[in-house]
Structures are given as structure tokens and as C-alpha cells.
Amino acid sequence: MKKKILSLCICFTMIISLCSCSFVTVQSPYINDDGALLVHYIDVGQGDSVLLESNNDFVLIDAGEVEYGKSVCDYLKSRGVTSLDYVIATHPHSDHCGGLAEVLKTFETDNFITVETDQQTKTWLNVLYAVRDSNANYIDAKVSSTYAFGEATFEIMGPYSTNYDNYNDYSVVVKATCGATSFLFTGDAEKAAEKELLSHNAELKADVLKVGHHGSYTSTCNEFLSAIDPTYAVISCGKNNDHGHPHKETINKLDDRGILTYRTDELGTIIASSDKNSVKFHFAKETVQNKTESKDDSNTNDDSKSSYIGNSNSKKFHLSSCDGASDMKEQNKVYFNSKEEAQSNGYTPCKNCNP
């Protein structure tokens, strides 16, 4: 398989080199967290990039557009990455694979996982050239294949078919598991691929869903969302993007189910941390929009509209208006959308502001 892919690359000798007049800086959350698994949803604008980190083992899923390659590399370096155990290209669209060539040139990579398509864009071929030059082990994504890293594992859940009409449906679907917690990453898989996963009775249930196709209405069908039944959802999209992502239809589905939804266009880079039993979140930006307001406005009070701020040292949480919150050092702040979320992460209420 690897030889077949690389021979295709050689046929295209006129490949432009990766170039960018300027690089985008990724804003990173301050995090002092020794969770068994950290999942970094890196803000790459209108694109996807996720870093899985466990016990100094690293898995990278996608790297945004070409112009984000350097900033993704800088982010990885900030996490102490010197080599990558696995790099996964979910599919050959530039907003997912574009930055991978820079990553592969920068970091020693043991394994590269993707699914073969007939895509022959210059961006995708540049990635394949970088795979060849890196000497990474090329792995054709196969359903049910499981790989270990640190204290976690990930499993290839899809795609099942090799004859989709849409490249998005070829997306490599990955489920990462750490103890009792799990995370699902669906790339840009749309409803055709989702329904195929359902038809094969895939074990999709997960605590956190990386919402497919940047929150487009073409993904996240009701049956698929029911099978996953997530507590949290993360949407990776660019602010004021040309596609209108995330679409209202998707947001309504998530809200109607009470799923706490975090967005990179609102919060920047988002980090989820698992201690094997529960999941908590850290954010690059300070303000978290509350997603748990009552559907009946007449039952909504001021406290339910407030952000809740936890102190990572004292393990207490406050209303954002509390003096205890304003006096807190920024690096100790953890933001929550609800009292329930704070308490589920082991925080107790401040006795002064009584959140």
C-alpha cells in the first residue's frame, strides 16, 4: 500500500513547496494538569487539529491548512513533543491535512495512518512526499484496529466503505479511550458515513464528541448523536467563516439534548483532561458561554447566566462576580458552564458567593 501511494507521488514532479507569507499564532491555555490523557483541540481557524497526549506519548490527528503548519509545530513543541507516535490524516482535504507536511518535516514520526483515495491535489501529494521522506510506517486505516499510547488506546471505527461519492465520508473515525472515559473524532464524516457506522453496530458511545465537519448540518444526524450520547461536544471552526459553521441545525440538536458544547471560534484552543474516571476542560480564552440555561426563560435567574470559575489549587468554584474569583491568579482559573459541571469535576462551592 505504501509503495503504491509513494509511486503515485513520484509521477507528479511539479509540486510546489509549502509556503506562507506569514504564520498564525495559536493561543494556548495555561494548564498544570497531570491527567492520564490530555486532548488538545488546537485552534486552527476553519480546520481541524487534535493532539492526544498520555505519559509523553503523542498522537496527532490532522493539522489544519498549510498556513497553520508552523503554529501547530510550535504548539506541539510547547507540550514537549520531540517525536510523534502516530500521525493520523483523517482525509485529504486541505483544512485537515494541509499542515501535516510541516509537522512530518519537523518531528520524527513513527507511524502515519490514513485511508487511500484517488485525491491528487498538490497539498495532499506534499503530505505523501513528507511521509516518504520521514520514513514513517504507512498504515492503511482498517476498522477495529487498535493502538496503544501511554495510558490510553485508540481504535479505528471507520470508514467502512471504499466507494463514497464525497471525500468527507472517507474520514478516518477514531475513538480514544482512557479508563472509563472516551473521546470520538469523526473528521468531516457526513450522514452517509454516519449511517454506515450505525448499520455495523459500531460502539460509538463516548463522553466527548468532536462534532463532524465543523458543525455542518450535513453531519451529526439524530441517530448518530443518540448512539454517541455525549456529555460534551467540541466544534472546531473559524470565526465568521464563509460556510456559516457551525450551522444552527446542529447547535439546536446539541442544545436540545443538554450537551455542553465548546467552540474554538469562541474559546480558542480547548484542552480536555481525563483522570480515567471523569473529564474536565481548560480554555485559551477567559470567557465561557453558558450552554445550560433553562429552555424556559421565565425559570432562568442571573446565576444561571454566569460563568463559574474554579480554583485549581483550592478546588473551590465561584461566581464570576465573586471577589474570590477576581483575586485568583489567572493560571489557577478553570472555567465551567454550570454548577453541576464544576461539582462533577470535584470542585466545591465558595461559601461567600454561594454559587
PDB file of N, CA and C in Angstrom, residues 200-301:
ATOM      1  N   HIS A 200     -23.362  -1.006  11.105  1.00  0.00           N
ATOM      2  CA  HIS A 200     -22.421  -2.041  11.545  1.00  0.00           C
ATOM      3  C   HIS A 200     -22.379  -2.155  13.071  1.00  0.00           C
ATOM      4  N   ASN A 201     -23.329  -1.471  13.723  1.00  0.00           N
ATOM      5  CA  ASN A 201     -23.431  -1.538  15.187  1.00  0.00           C
ATOM      6  C   ASN A 201     -22.113  -1.167  15.876  1.00  0.00           C
ATOM      7  N   ALA A 202     -21.433  -0.160  15.346  1.00  0.00           N
ATOM      8  CA  ALA A 202     -20.184   0.300  15.953  1.00  0.00           C
ATOM      9  C   ALA A 202     -20.447   0.815  17.367  1.00  0.00           C
ATOM     10  N   GLU A 203     -19.508   0.554  18.254  1.00  0.00           N
ATOM     11  CA  GLU A 203     -19.629   1.001  19.644  1.00  0.00           C
ATOM     12  C   GLU A 203     -19.204   2.476  19.719  1.00  0.00           C
ATOM     13  N   LEU A 204     -20.171   3.359  19.492  1.00  0.00           N
ATOM     14  CA  LEU A 204     -19.875   4.778  19.317  1.00  0.00           C
ATOM     15  C   LEU A 204     -19.958   5.593  20.603  1.00  0.00           C
ATOM     16  N   LYS A 205     -20.554   5.075  21.636  1.00  0.00           N
ATOM     17  CA  LYS A 205     -20.791   5.872  22.841  1.00  0.00           C
ATOM     18  C   LYS A 205     -19.494   6.477  23.354  1.00  0.00           C
ATOM     19  N   ALA A 206     -19.533   7.781  23.648  1.00  0.00           N
ATOM     20  CA  ALA A 206     -18.343   8.495  24.098  1.00  0.00           C
ATOM     21  C   ALA A 206     -18.747   9.663  24.981  1.00  0.00           C
ATOM     22  N   ASP A 207     -17.852  10.047  25.865  1.00  0.00           N
ATOM     23  CA  ASP A 207     -18.108  11.191  26.750  1.00  0.00           C
ATOM     24  C   ASP A 207     -17.997  12.511  26.002  1.00  0.00           C
ATOM     25  N   VAL A 208     -17.053  12.582  25.051  1.00  0.00           N
ATOM     26  CA  VAL A 208     -16.798  13.829  24.319  1.00  0.00           C
ATOM     27  C   VAL A 208     -16.831  13.542  22.824  1.00  0.00           C
ATOM     28  N   LEU A 209     -17.601  14.327  22.096  1.00  0.00           N
ATOM     29  CA  LEU A 209     -17.677  14.220  20.638  1.00  0.00           C
ATOM     30  C   LEU A 209     -17.019  15.431  20.006  1.00  0.00           C
ATOM     31  N   LYS A 210     -16.052  15.178  19.121  1.00  0.00           N
ATOM     32  CA  LYS A 210     -15.570  16.250  18.252  1.00  0.00           C
ATOM     33  C   LYS A 210     -16.555  16.271  17.092  1.00  0.00           C
ATOM     34  N   VAL A 211     -17.398  17.292  17.053  1.00  0.00           N
ATOM     35  CA  VAL A 211     -18.526  17.330  16.121  1.00  0.00           C
ATOM     36  C   VAL A 211     -18.034  17.310  14.678  1.00  0.00           C
ATOM     37  N   GLY A 212     -18.647  16.472  13.865  1.00  0.00           N
ATOM     38  CA  GLY A 212     -18.210  16.286  12.497  1.00  0.00           C
ATOM     39  C   GLY A 212     -18.379  17.515  11.619  1.00  0.00           C
ATOM     40  N   HIS A 213     -17.420  17.688  10.694  1.00  0.00           N
ATOM     41  CA  HIS A 213     -17.484  18.712   9.646  1.00  0.00           C
ATOM     42  C   HIS A 213     -17.768  20.103  10.217  1.00  0.00           C
ATOM     43  N   HIS A 214     -17.088  20.419  11.316  1.00  0.00           N
ATOM     44  CA  HIS A 214     -17.106  21.774  11.876  1.00  0.00           C
ATOM     45  C   HIS A 214     -18.521  22.235  12.267  1.00  0.00           C
ATOM     46  N   GLY A 215     -19.407  21.267  12.549  1.00  0.00           N
ATOM     47  CA  GLY A 215     -20.775  21.617  12.937  1.00  0.00           C
ATOM     48  C   GLY A 215     -21.718  21.809  11.775  1.00  0.00           C
ATOM     49  N   SER A 216     -21.345  21.340  10.593  1.00  0.00           N
ATOM     50  CA  SER A 216     -22.224  21.461   9.425  1.00  0.00           C
ATOM     51  C   SER A 216     -23.495  20.630   9.601  1.00  0.00           C
ATOM     52  N   TYR A 217     -24.590  21.088   9.003  1.00  0.00           N
ATOM     53  CA  TYR A 217     -25.846  20.334   9.044  1.00  0.00           C
ATOM     54  C   TYR A 217     -25.746  19.022   8.268  1.00  0.00           C
ATOM     55  N   THR A 218     -24.684  18.883   7.454  1.00  0.00           N
ATOM     56  CA  THR A 218     -24.516  17.659   6.669  1.00  0.00           C
ATOM     57  C   THR A 218     -24.015  16.492   7.518  1.00  0.00           C
ATOM     58  N   SER A 219     -23.644  16.762   8.755  1.00  0.00           N
ATOM     59  CA  SER A 219     -23.163  15.732   9.674  1.00  0.00           C
ATOM     60  C   SER A 219     -24.018  15.725  10.933  1.00  0.00           C
ATOM     61  N   THR A 220     -23.703  14.790  11.832  1.00  0.00           N
ATOM     62  CA  THR A 220     -24.350  14.705  13.141  1.00  0.00           C
ATOM     63  C   THR A 220     -25.855  14.485  13.007  1.00  0.00           C
ATOM     64  N   CYS A 221     -26.222  13.405  12.328  1.00  0.00           N
ATOM     65  CA  CYS A 221     -27.650  13.068  12.243  1.00  0.00           C
ATOM     66  C   CYS A 221     -28.139  12.610  13.609  1.00  0.00           C
ATOM     67  N   ASN A 222     -29.435  12.681  13.829  1.00  0.00           N
ATOM     68  CA  ASN A 222     -30.008  12.393  15.143  1.00  0.00           C
ATOM     69  C   ASN A 222     -29.665  10.996  15.640  1.00  0.00           C
ATOM     70  N   GLU A 223     -29.740  10.000  14.757  1.00  0.00           N
ATOM     71  CA  GLU A 223     -29.471   8.626  15.164  1.00  0.00           C
ATOM     72  C   GLU A 223     -28.005   8.463  15.605  1.00  0.00           C
ATOM     73  N   PHE A 224     -27.116   9.126  14.887  1.00  0.00           N
ATOM     74  CA  PHE A 224     -25.688   9.073  15.210  1.00  0.00           C
ATOM     75  C   PHE A 224     -25.430   9.714  16.569  1.00  0.00           C
ATOM     76  N   LEU A 225     -26.032  10.858  16.798  1.00  0.00           N
ATOM     77  CA  LEU A 225     -25.857  11.565  18.064  1.00  0.00           C
ATOM     78  C   LEU A 225     -26.434  10.747  19.217  1.00  0.00           C
ATOM     79  N   SER A 226     -27.548  10.088  18.993  1.00  0.00           N
ATOM     80  CA  SER A 226     -28.147   9.241  20.031  1.00  0.00           C
ATOM     81  C   SER A 226     -27.215   8.091  20.398  1.00  0.00           C
ATOM     82  N   ALA A 227     -26.570   7.505  19.393  1.00  0.00           N
ATOM     83  CA  ALA A 227     -25.677   6.382  19.654  1.00  0.00           C
ATOM     84  C   ALA A 227     -24.445   6.815  20.449  1.00  0.00           C
ATOM     85  N   ILE A 228     -23.954   8.017  20.190  1.00  0.00           N
ATOM     86  CA  ILE A 228     -22.787   8.527  20.916  1.00  0.00           C
ATOM     87  C   ILE A 228     -23.167   8.958  22.327  1.00  0.00           C
ATOM     88  N   ASP A 229     -24.291   9.660  22.444  1.00  0.00           N
ATOM     89  CA  ASP A 229     -24.816  10.125  23.732  1.00  0.00           C
ATOM     90  C   ASP A 229     -23.746  10.845  24.555  1.00  0.00           C
ATOM     91  N   PRO A 230     -23.105  11.871  23.995  1.00  0.00           N
ATOM     92  CA  PRO A 230     -22.008  12.528  24.704  1.00  0.00           C
ATOM     93  C   PRO A 230     -22.499  13.482  25.786  1.00  0.00           C
ATOM     94  N   THR A 231     -21.643  13.702  26.768  1.00  0.00           N
ATOM     95  CA  THR A 231     -21.891  14.751  27.766  1.00  0.00           C
ATOM     96  C   THR A 231     -21.381  16.086  27.246  1.00  0.00           C
ATOM     97  N   TYR A 232     -20.283  16.044  26.490  1.00  0.00           N
ATOM     98  CA  TYR A 232     -19.647  17.246  25.968  1.00  0.00           C
ATOM     99  C   TYR A 232     -19.469  17.125  24.452  1.00  0.00           C
ATOM    100  N   ALA A 233     -19.431  18.276  23.787  1.00  0.00           N
ATOM    101  CA  ALA A 233     -19.120  18.327  22.360  1.00  0.00           C
ATOM    102  C   ALA A 233     -18.147  19.473  22.129  1.00  0.00           C
ATOM    103  N   VAL A 234     -17.233  19.274  21.188  1.00  0.00           N
ATOM    104  CA  VAL A 234     -16.293  20.324  20.792  1.00  0.00           C
ATOM    105  C   VAL A 234     -16.441  20.547  19.289  1.00  0.00           C
ATOM    106  N   ILE A 235     -16.571  21.812  18.903  1.00  0.00           N
ATOM    107  CA  ILE A 235     -16.667  22.176  17.493  1.00  0.00           C
ATOM    108  C   ILE A 235     -15.431  22.991  17.117  1.00  0.00           C
ATOM    109  N   SER A 236     -14.714  22.525  16.103  1.00  0.00           N
ATOM    110  CA  SER A 236     -13.538  23.247  15.616  1.00  0.00           C
ATOM    111  C   SER A 236     -13.926  23.997  14.345  1.00  0.00           C
ATOM    112  N   CYS A 237     -13.913  25.322  14.417  1.00  0.00           N
ATOM    113  CA  CYS A 237     -14.304  26.132  13.258  1.00  0.00           C
ATOM    114  C   CYS A 237     -13.688  27.518  13.382  1.00  0.00           C
ATOM    115  N   GLY A 238     -13.676  28.247  12.277  1.00  0.00           N
ATOM    116  CA  GLY A 238     -13.100  29.582  12.258  1.00  0.00           C
ATOM    117  C   GLY A 238     -14.146  30.649  12.537  1.00  0.00           C
ATOM    118  N   LYS A 239     -13.736  31.700  13.188  1.00  0.00           N
ATOM    119  CA  LYS A 239     -14.647  32.789  13.499  1.00  0.00           C
ATOM    120  C   LYS A 239     -15.145  33.444  12.213  1.00  0.00           C
ATOM    121  N   ASN A 240     -16.457  33.618  12.119  1.00  0.00           N
ATOM    122  CA  ASN A 240     -17.086  34.246  10.950  1.00  0.00           C
ATOM    123  C   ASN A 240     -16.660  33.582   9.644  1.00  0.00           C
ATOM    124  N   ASN A 241     -16.581  32.261   9.649  1.00  0.00           N
ATOM    125  CA  ASN A 241     -16.129  31.548   8.461  1.00  0.00           C
ATOM    126  C   ASN A 241     -17.158  31.636   7.333  1.00  0.00           C
ATOM    127  N   ASP A 242     -16.700  31.413   6.106  1.00  0.00           N
ATOM    128  CA  ASP A 242     -17.536  31.572   4.920  1.00  0.00           C
ATOM    129  C   ASP A 242     -18.639  30.523   4.803  1.00  0.00           C
ATOM    130  N   HIS A 243     -18.531  29.433   5.539  1.00  0.00           N
ATOM    131  CA  HIS A 243     -19.500  28.340   5.443  1.00  0.00           C
ATOM    132  C   HIS A 243     -20.653  28.475   6.439  1.00  0.00           C
ATOM    133  N   GLY A 244     -20.541  29.435   7.335  1.00  0.00           N
ATOM    134  CA  GLY A 244     -21.575  29.586   8.360  1.00  0.00           C
ATOM    135  C   GLY A 244     -21.536  28.499   9.413  1.00  0.00           C
ATOM    136  N   HIS A 245     -20.394  27.816   9.542  1.00  0.00           N
ATOM    137  CA  HIS A 245     -20.247  26.775  10.563  1.00  0.00           C
ATOM    138  C   HIS A 245     -20.034  27.419  11.941  1.00  0.00           C
ATOM    139  N   PRO A 246     -20.593  26.810  12.979  1.00  0.00           N
ATOM    140  CA  PRO A 246     -21.490  25.655  12.956  1.00  0.00           C
ATOM    141  C   PRO A 246     -22.902  26.078  12.555  1.00  0.00           C
ATOM    142  N   HIS A 247     -23.610  25.202  11.869  1.00  0.00           N
ATOM    143  CA  HIS A 247     -24.965  25.515  11.437  1.00  0.00           C
ATOM    144  C   HIS A 247     -25.965  25.420  12.584  1.00  0.00           C
ATOM    145  N   LYS A 248     -26.985  26.240  12.497  1.00  0.00           N
ATOM    146  CA  LYS A 248     -27.988  26.310  13.557  1.00  0.00           C
ATOM    147  C   LYS A 248     -28.625  24.955  13.820  1.00  0.00           C
ATOM    148  N   GLU A 249     -28.832  24.181  12.751  1.00  0.00           N
ATOM    149  CA  GLU A 249     -29.476  22.873  12.922  1.00  0.00           C
ATOM    150  C   GLU A 249     -28.674  21.979  13.874  1.00  0.00           C
ATOM    151  N   THR A 250     -27.359  22.013  13.739  1.00  0.00           N
ATOM    152  CA  THR A 250     -26.507  21.187  14.591  1.00  0.00           C
ATOM    153  C   THR A 250     -26.498  21.702  16.016  1.00  0.00           C
ATOM    154  N   ILE A 251     -26.360  23.005  16.172  1.00  0.00           N
ATOM    155  CA  ILE A 251     -26.363  23.592  17.516  1.00  0.00           C
ATOM    156  C   ILE A 251     -27.663  23.259  18.239  1.00  0.00           C
ATOM    157  N   ASN A 252     -28.777  23.343  17.534  1.00  0.00           N
ATOM    158  CA  ASN A 252     -30.073  23.031  18.153  1.00  0.00           C
ATOM    159  C   ASN A 252     -30.129  21.584  18.619  1.00  0.00           C
ATOM    160  N   LYS A 253     -29.581  20.667  17.818  1.00  0.00           N
ATOM    161  CA  LYS A 253     -29.569  19.254  18.218  1.00  0.00           C
ATOM    162  C   LYS A 253     -28.785  19.064  19.515  1.00  0.00           C
ATOM    163  N   LEU A 254     -27.641  19.724  19.601  1.00  0.00           N
ATOM    164  CA  LEU A 254     -26.804  19.599  20.793  1.00  0.00           C
ATOM    165  C   LEU A 254     -27.478  20.235  22.007  1.00  0.00           C
ATOM    166  N   ASP A 255     -28.036  21.423  21.802  1.00  0.00           N
ATOM    167  CA  ASP A 255     -28.697  22.122  22.902  1.00  0.00           C
ATOM    168  C   ASP A 255     -29.914  21.367  23.397  1.00  0.00           C
ATOM    169  N   ASP A 256     -30.687  20.811  22.468  1.00  0.00           N
ATOM    170  CA  ASP A 256     -31.904  20.092  22.861  1.00  0.00           C
ATOM    171  C   ASP A 256     -31.603  18.886  23.735  1.00  0.00           C
ATOM    172  N   ARG A 257     -30.413  18.338  23.595  1.00  0.00           N
ATOM    173  CA  ARG A 257     -30.022  17.175  24.393  1.00  0.00           C
ATOM    174  C   ARG A 257     -29.246  17.561  25.649  1.00  0.00           C
ATOM    175  N   GLY A 258     -29.057  18.858  25.862  1.00  0.00           N
ATOM    176  CA  GLY A 258     -28.336  19.318  27.040  1.00  0.00           C
ATOM    177  C   GLY A 258     -26.845  19.024  26.999  1.00  0.00           C
ATOM    178  N   ILE A 259     -26.285  18.905  25.790  1.00  0.00           N
ATOM    179  CA  ILE A 259     -24.853  18.610  25.640  1.00  0.00           C
ATOM    180  C   ILE A 259     -24.057  19.905  25.777  1.00  0.00           C
ATOM    181  N   LEU A 260     -23.101  19.947  26.684  1.00  0.00           N
ATOM    182  CA  LEU A 260     -22.259  21.126  26.862  1.00  0.00           C
ATOM    183  C   LEU A 260     -21.324  21.238  25.666  1.00  0.00           C
ATOM    184  N   THR A 261     -21.431  22.333  24.941  1.00  0.00           N
ATOM    185  CA  THR A 261     -20.716  22.472  23.676  1.00  0.00           C
ATOM    186  C   THR A 261     -19.707  23.606  23.746  1.00  0.00           C
ATOM    187  N   TYR A 262     -18.474  23.306  23.380  1.00  0.00           N
ATOM    188  CA  TYR A 262     -17.386  24.273  23.373  1.00  0.00           C
ATOM    189  C   TYR A 262     -16.881  24.449  21.948  1.00  0.00           C
ATOM    190  N   ARG A 263     -16.544  25.695  21.579  1.00  0.00           N
ATOM    191  CA  ARG A 263     -16.162  26.015  20.200  1.00  0.00           C
ATOM    192  C   ARG A 263     -14.831  26.742  20.157  1.00  0.00           C
ATOM    193  N   THR A 264     -13.980  26.335  19.223  1.00  0.00           N
ATOM    194  CA  THR A 264     -12.683  27.000  19.108  1.00  0.00           C
ATOM    195  C   THR A 264     -12.810  28.430  18.609  1.00  0.00           C
ATOM    196  N   ASP A 265     -13.858  28.738  17.832  1.00  0.00           N
ATOM    197  CA  ASP A 265     -14.005  30.120  17.359  1.00  0.00           C
ATOM    198  C   ASP A 265     -14.365  31.056  18.501  1.00  0.00           C
ATOM    199  N   GLU A 266     -14.896  30.516  19.578  1.00  0.00           N
ATOM    200  CA  GLU A 266     -15.252  31.320  20.747  1.00  0.00           C
ATOM    201  C   GLU A 266     -14.195  31.253  21.846  1.00  0.00           C
ATOM    202  N   LEU A 267     -13.542  30.106  21.987  1.00  0.00           N
ATOM    203  CA  LEU A 267     -12.694  29.860  23.149  1.00  0.00           C
ATOM    204  C   LEU A 267     -11.228  29.651  22.812  1.00  0.00           C
ATOM    205  N   GLY A 268     -10.893  29.635  21.510  1.00  0.00           N
ATOM    206  CA  GLY A 268      -9.528  29.304  21.142  1.00  0.00           C
ATOM    207  C   GLY A 268      -9.258  27.833  21.390  1.00  0.00           C
ATOM    208  N   THR A 269      -7.991  27.500  21.622  1.00  0.00           N
ATOM    209  CA  THR A 269      -7.625  26.107  21.859  1.00  0.00           C
ATOM    210  C   THR A 269      -8.293  25.594  23.129  1.00  0.00           C
ATOM    211  N   ILE A 270      -8.811  24.383  23.045  1.00  0.00           N
ATOM    212  CA  ILE A 270      -9.554  23.756  24.140  1.00  0.00           C
ATOM    213  C   ILE A 270      -8.830  22.484  24.539  1.00  0.00           C
ATOM    214  N   ILE A 271      -8.628  22.279  25.835  1.00  0.00           N
ATOM    215  CA  ILE A 271      -7.982  21.054  26.313  1.00  0.00           C
ATOM    216  C   ILE A 271      -8.947  20.309  27.225  1.00  0.00           C
ATOM    217  N   ALA A 272      -9.185  19.046  26.897  1.00  0.00           N
ATOM    218  CA  ALA A 272      -9.961  18.161  27.769  1.00  0.00           C
ATOM    219  C   ALA A 272      -8.977  17.246  28.485  1.00  0.00           C
ATOM    220  N   SER A 273      -9.204  17.045  29.770  1.00  0.00           N
ATOM    221  CA  SER A 273      -8.321  16.218  30.577  1.00  0.00           C
ATOM    222  C   SER A 273      -9.110  15.083  31.204  1.00  0.00           C
ATOM    223  N   SER A 274      -8.588  13.865  31.086  1.00  0.00           N
ATOM    224  CA  SER A 274      -9.210  12.692  31.689  1.00  0.00           C
ATOM    225  C   SER A 274      -8.318  12.132  32.788  1.00  0.00           C
ATOM    226  N   ASP A 275      -8.923  11.843  33.955  1.00  0.00           N
ATOM    227  CA  ASP A 275      -8.202  11.148  35.027  1.00  0.00           C
ATOM    228  C   ASP A 275      -8.584   9.671  35.059  1.00  0.00           C
ATOM    229  N   LYS A 276      -9.149   9.202  33.964  1.00  0.00           N
ATOM    230  CA  LYS A 276      -9.645   7.837  33.759  1.00  0.00           C
ATOM    231  C   LYS A 276     -11.067   7.636  34.248  1.00  0.00           C
ATOM    232  N   ASN A 277     -11.567   8.592  35.047  1.00  0.00           N
ATOM    233  CA  ASN A 277     -12.928   8.477  35.568  1.00  0.00           C
ATOM    234  C   ASN A 277     -13.843   9.607  35.130  1.00  0.00           C
ATOM    235  N   SER A 278     -13.287  10.782  34.923  1.00  0.00           N
ATOM    236  CA  SER A 278     -14.087  11.943  34.546  1.00  0.00           C
ATOM    237  C   SER A 278     -13.260  12.855  33.648  1.00  0.00           C
ATOM    238  N   VAL A 279     -13.967  13.829  33.053  1.00  0.00           N
ATOM    239  CA  VAL A 279     -13.337  14.748  32.095  1.00  0.00           C
ATOM    240  C   VAL A 279     -13.544  16.180  32.562  1.00  0.00           C
ATOM    241  N   LYS A 280     -12.510  17.007  32.469  1.00  0.00           N
ATOM    242  CA  LYS A 280     -12.658  18.436  32.726  1.00  0.00           C
ATOM    243  C   LYS A 280     -11.975  19.197  31.606  1.00  0.00           C
ATOM    244  N   PHE A 281     -12.282  20.491  31.509  1.00  0.00           N
ATOM    245  CA  PHE A 281     -11.840  21.292  30.376  1.00  0.00           C
ATOM    246  C   PHE A 281     -11.039  22.512  30.818  1.00  0.00           C
ATOM    247  N   HIS A 282     -10.100  22.914  29.943  1.00  0.00           N
ATOM    248  CA  HIS A 282      -9.327  24.144  30.092  1.00  0.00           C
ATOM    249  C   HIS A 282      -9.440  24.901  28.771  1.00  0.00           C
ATOM    250  N   PHE A 283      -9.394  26.251  28.851  1.00  0.00           N
ATOM    251  CA  PHE A 283      -9.645  27.064  27.664  1.00  0.00           C
ATOM    252  C   PHE A 283      -8.575  28.133  27.487  1.00  0.00           C
ATOM    253  N   ALA A 284      -8.325  28.508  26.215  1.00  0.00           N
ATOM    254  CA  ALA A 284      -7.358  29.565  25.928  1.00  0.00           C
ATOM    255  C   ALA A 284      -7.911  30.933  26.293  1.00  0.00           C
ATOM    256  N   LYS A 285      -9.206  31.120  26.067  1.00  0.00           N
ATOM    257  CA  LYS A 285      -9.824  32.409  26.352  1.00  0.00           C
ATOM    258  C   LYS A 285     -10.579  32.347  27.661  1.00  0.00           C
ATOM    259  N   GLU A 286     -10.766  33.482  28.295  1.00  0.00           N
ATOM    260  CA  GLU A 286     -11.283  33.505  29.653  1.00  0.00           C
ATOM    261  C   GLU A 286     -12.782  33.275  29.736  1.00  0.00           C
ATOM    262  N   THR A 287     -13.527  33.754  28.763  1.00  0.00           N
ATOM    263  CA  THR A 287     -14.984  33.721  28.877  1.00  0.00           C
ATOM    264  C   THR A 287     -15.556  32.461  28.250  1.00  0.00           C
ATOM    265  N   VAL A 288     -16.356  31.758  29.009  1.00  0.00           N
ATOM    266  CA  VAL A 288     -17.043  30.569  28.525  1.00  0.00           C
ATOM    267  C   VAL A 288     -18.527  30.873  28.481  1.00  0.00           C
ATOM    268  N   GLN A 289     -19.142  30.670  27.329  1.00  0.00           N
ATOM    269  CA  GLN A 289     -20.573  30.912  27.220  1.00  0.00           C
ATOM    270  C   GLN A 289     -21.321  29.770  27.875  1.00  0.00           C
ATOM    271  N   ASN A 290     -22.315  30.119  28.688  1.00  0.00           N
ATOM    272  CA  ASN A 290     -23.087  29.094  29.377  1.00  0.00           C
ATOM    273  C   ASN A 290     -24.049  28.421  28.426  1.00  0.00           C
ATOM    274  N   LYS A 291     -23.991  27.107  28.331  1.00  0.00           N
ATOM    275  CA  LYS A 291     -24.847  26.345  27.427  1.00  0.00           C
ATOM    276  C   LYS A 291     -25.961  25.627  28.177  1.00  0.00           C
ATOM    277  N   THR A 292     -26.096  25.882  29.471  1.00  0.00           N
ATOM    278  CA  THR A 292     -27.055  25.108  30.245  1.00  0.00           C
ATOM    279  C   THR A 292     -28.209  25.954  30.760  1.00  0.00           C
ATOM    280  N   GLU A 293     -28.466  27.093  30.113  1.00  0.00           N
ATOM    281  CA  GLU A 293     -29.587  27.920  30.531  1.00  0.00           C
ATOM    282  C   GLU A 293     -30.893  27.176  30.322  1.00  0.00           C
ATOM    283  N   SER A 294     -31.852  27.470  31.196  1.00  0.00           N
ATOM    284  CA  SER A 294     -33.148  26.819  31.090  1.00  0.00           C
ATOM    285  C   SER A 294     -33.804  27.144  29.754  1.00  0.00           C
ATOM    286  N   LYS A 295     -34.488  26.144  29.188  1.00  0.00           N
ATOM    287  CA  LYS A 295     -35.193  26.373  27.933  1.00  0.00           C
ATOM    288  C   LYS A 295     -36.368  27.325  28.146  1.00  0.00           C
ATOM    289  N   ASP A 296     -36.837  27.397  29.380  1.00  0.00           N
ATOM    290  CA  ASP A 296     -37.920  28.309  29.724  1.00  0.00           C
ATOM    291  C   ASP A 296     -37.313  29.549  30.344  1.00  0.00           C
ATOM    292  N   ASP A 297     -37.314  30.667  29.599  1.00  0.00           N
ATOM    293  CA  ASP A 297     -36.649  31.880  30.091  1.00  0.00           C
ATOM    294  C   ASP A 297     -37.221  32.357  31.418  1.00  0.00           C
ATOM    295  N   SER A 298     -38.455  32.064  31.695  1.00  0.00           N
ATOM    296  CA  SER A 298     -39.077  32.514  32.929  1.00  0.00           C
ATOM    297  C   SER A 298     -38.470  31.819  34.138  1.00  0.00           C
ATOM    298  N   ASN A 299     -37.772  30.690  33.926  1.00  0.00           N
ATOM    299  CA  ASN A 299     -37.158  29.955  35.018  1.00  0.00           C
ATOM    300  C   ASN A 299     -35.661  30.215  35.124  1.00  0.00           C
ATOM    301  N   THR A 300     -35.175  31.155  34.335  1.00  0.00           N
ATOM    302  CA  THR A 300     -33.737  31.427  34.306  1.00  0.00           C
ATOM    303  C   THR A 300     -33.420  32.624  35.178  1.00  0.00           C
ATOM    304  N   ASN A 301     -32.500  32.415  36.174  1.00  0.00           N
ATOM    305  CA  ASN A 301     -32.119  33.531  37.036  1.00  0.00           C
ATOM    306  C   ASN A 301     -30.726  34.005  36.660  1.00  0.00           C
TER     307      ASN A 301
END
